[in-house]
Amino acid sequence: MRFFFHIADKYGLSADGIGCDYAEQDAAVLHARRLAAELAKSGEFFRGSVVLVARATMPARCCVSENDAARSLGRP
């Protein structure tokens, strides 16, 4: 499963557009804890940050390209 690790702080949300593959949710949560610990070590600026874990709702192989979507709608 693919998980995304977004970082939220007082300035907003930094979205993870790449993500990482993990076999189970517990492994993804462990990765998020490591990220949060590293952010805390980075200084005062990152100490108020929160790491949000989001699971991909659709497997990557099911994603459709723009061209495939256009063809399915009958567009050249």
Tab-separated table of C-alpha atoms in Angstrom:
chain	number	residue	atom	x	y	z
A	1	MET	CA	0.000	0.000	0.000
A	2	ARG	CA	1.165	3.527	-0.692
A	3	PHE	CA	1.166	6.015	2.158
A	4	PHE	CA	1.707	9.769	2.045
A	5	PHE	CA	3.353	11.778	4.815
A	6	HIS	CA	2.050	15.340	4.872
A	7	ILE	CA	3.581	17.868	7.251
A	8	ALA	CA	1.345	20.452	8.924
A	9	ASP	CA	2.571	23.432	10.903
A	10	LYS	CA	1.408	26.924	11.796
A	11	TYR	CA	2.125	28.065	8.230
A	12	GLY	CA	-0.008	25.446	6.509
A	13	LEU	CA	0.283	22.008	4.966
A	14	SER	CA	3.215	20.643	2.989
A	15	ALA	CA	1.712	17.842	0.942
A	16	ASP	CA	3.706	14.730	0.106
A	17	GLY	CA	3.136	14.124	-3.587
A	18	ILE	CA	5.303	11.006	-3.810
A	19	GLY	CA	4.606	8.779	-0.822
A	20	CYS	CA	6.191	5.452	0.105
A	21	ASP	CA	5.072	1.838	-0.151
A	22	TYR	CA	4.646	-0.158	3.072
A	23	ALA	CA	3.164	-3.596	3.579
A	24	GLU	CA	1.032	-2.482	6.502
A	25	GLN	CA	-0.224	0.612	8.293
A	26	ASP	CA	1.915	0.007	11.398
A	27	ALA	CA	5.095	0.326	9.319
A	28	ALA	CA	3.845	3.621	7.855
A	29	VAL	CA	3.062	4.973	11.335
A	30	LEU	CA	6.566	4.018	12.481
A	31	HIS	CA	7.998	5.943	9.518
A	32	ALA	CA	5.869	8.981	10.448
A	33	ARG	CA	7.189	8.832	14.013
A	34	ARG	CA	10.759	8.817	12.696
A	35	LEU	CA	9.976	11.814	10.480
A	36	ALA	CA	8.475	13.696	13.415
A	37	ALA	CA	11.534	12.941	15.573
A	38	GLU	CA	13.869	14.219	12.852
A	39	LEU	CA	11.784	17.382	12.449
A	40	ALA	CA	11.950	17.995	16.207
A	41	LYS	CA	15.757	17.802	16.039
A	42	SER	CA	15.824	20.414	13.259
A	43	GLY	CA	15.200	23.302	15.582
A	44	GLU	CA	12.488	25.589	16.856
A	45	PHE	CA	10.962	26.180	13.418
A	46	PHE	CA	9.858	22.536	13.067
A	47	ARG	CA	9.016	21.675	16.670
A	48	GLY	CA	5.341	22.509	16.204
A	49	SER	CA	5.007	20.374	13.090
A	50	VAL	CA	2.704	17.376	12.809
A	51	VAL	CA	3.189	14.480	10.404
A	52	LEU	CA	-0.099	13.276	8.916
A	53	VAL	CA	-0.244	9.778	7.411
A	54	ALA	CA	-2.658	9.215	4.534
A	55	ARG	CA	-3.198	5.934	2.714
A	56	ALA	CA	-3.698	6.036	-1.038
A	57	THR	CA	-7.307	5.281	-1.879
A	58	MET	CA	-6.535	3.852	-5.316
A	59	PRO	CA	-3.656	1.576	-6.300
A	60	ALA	CA	-1.251	3.235	-8.740
A	61	ARG	CA	-1.955	0.632	-11.418
A	62	CYS	CA	-5.616	1.728	-11.440
A	63	CYS	CA	-4.825	5.356	-12.115
A	64	VAL	CA	-5.787	6.630	-15.546
A	65	SER	CA	-3.673	8.964	-17.647
A	66	GLU	CA	-5.194	12.091	-19.197
A	67	ASN	CA	-5.026	10.486	-22.633
A	68	ASP	CA	-6.833	7.343	-21.453
A	69	ALA	CA	-9.499	9.454	-19.758
A	70	ALA	CA	-10.014	11.533	-22.895
A	71	ARG	CA	-10.334	8.387	-25.034
A	72	SER	CA	-12.919	6.949	-22.646
A	73	LEU	CA	-14.949	10.126	-23.138
A	74	GLY	CA	-14.725	9.752	-26.915
A	75	ARG	CA	-12.201	12.551	-27.424
A	76	PRO	CA	-9.237	12.082	-29.763
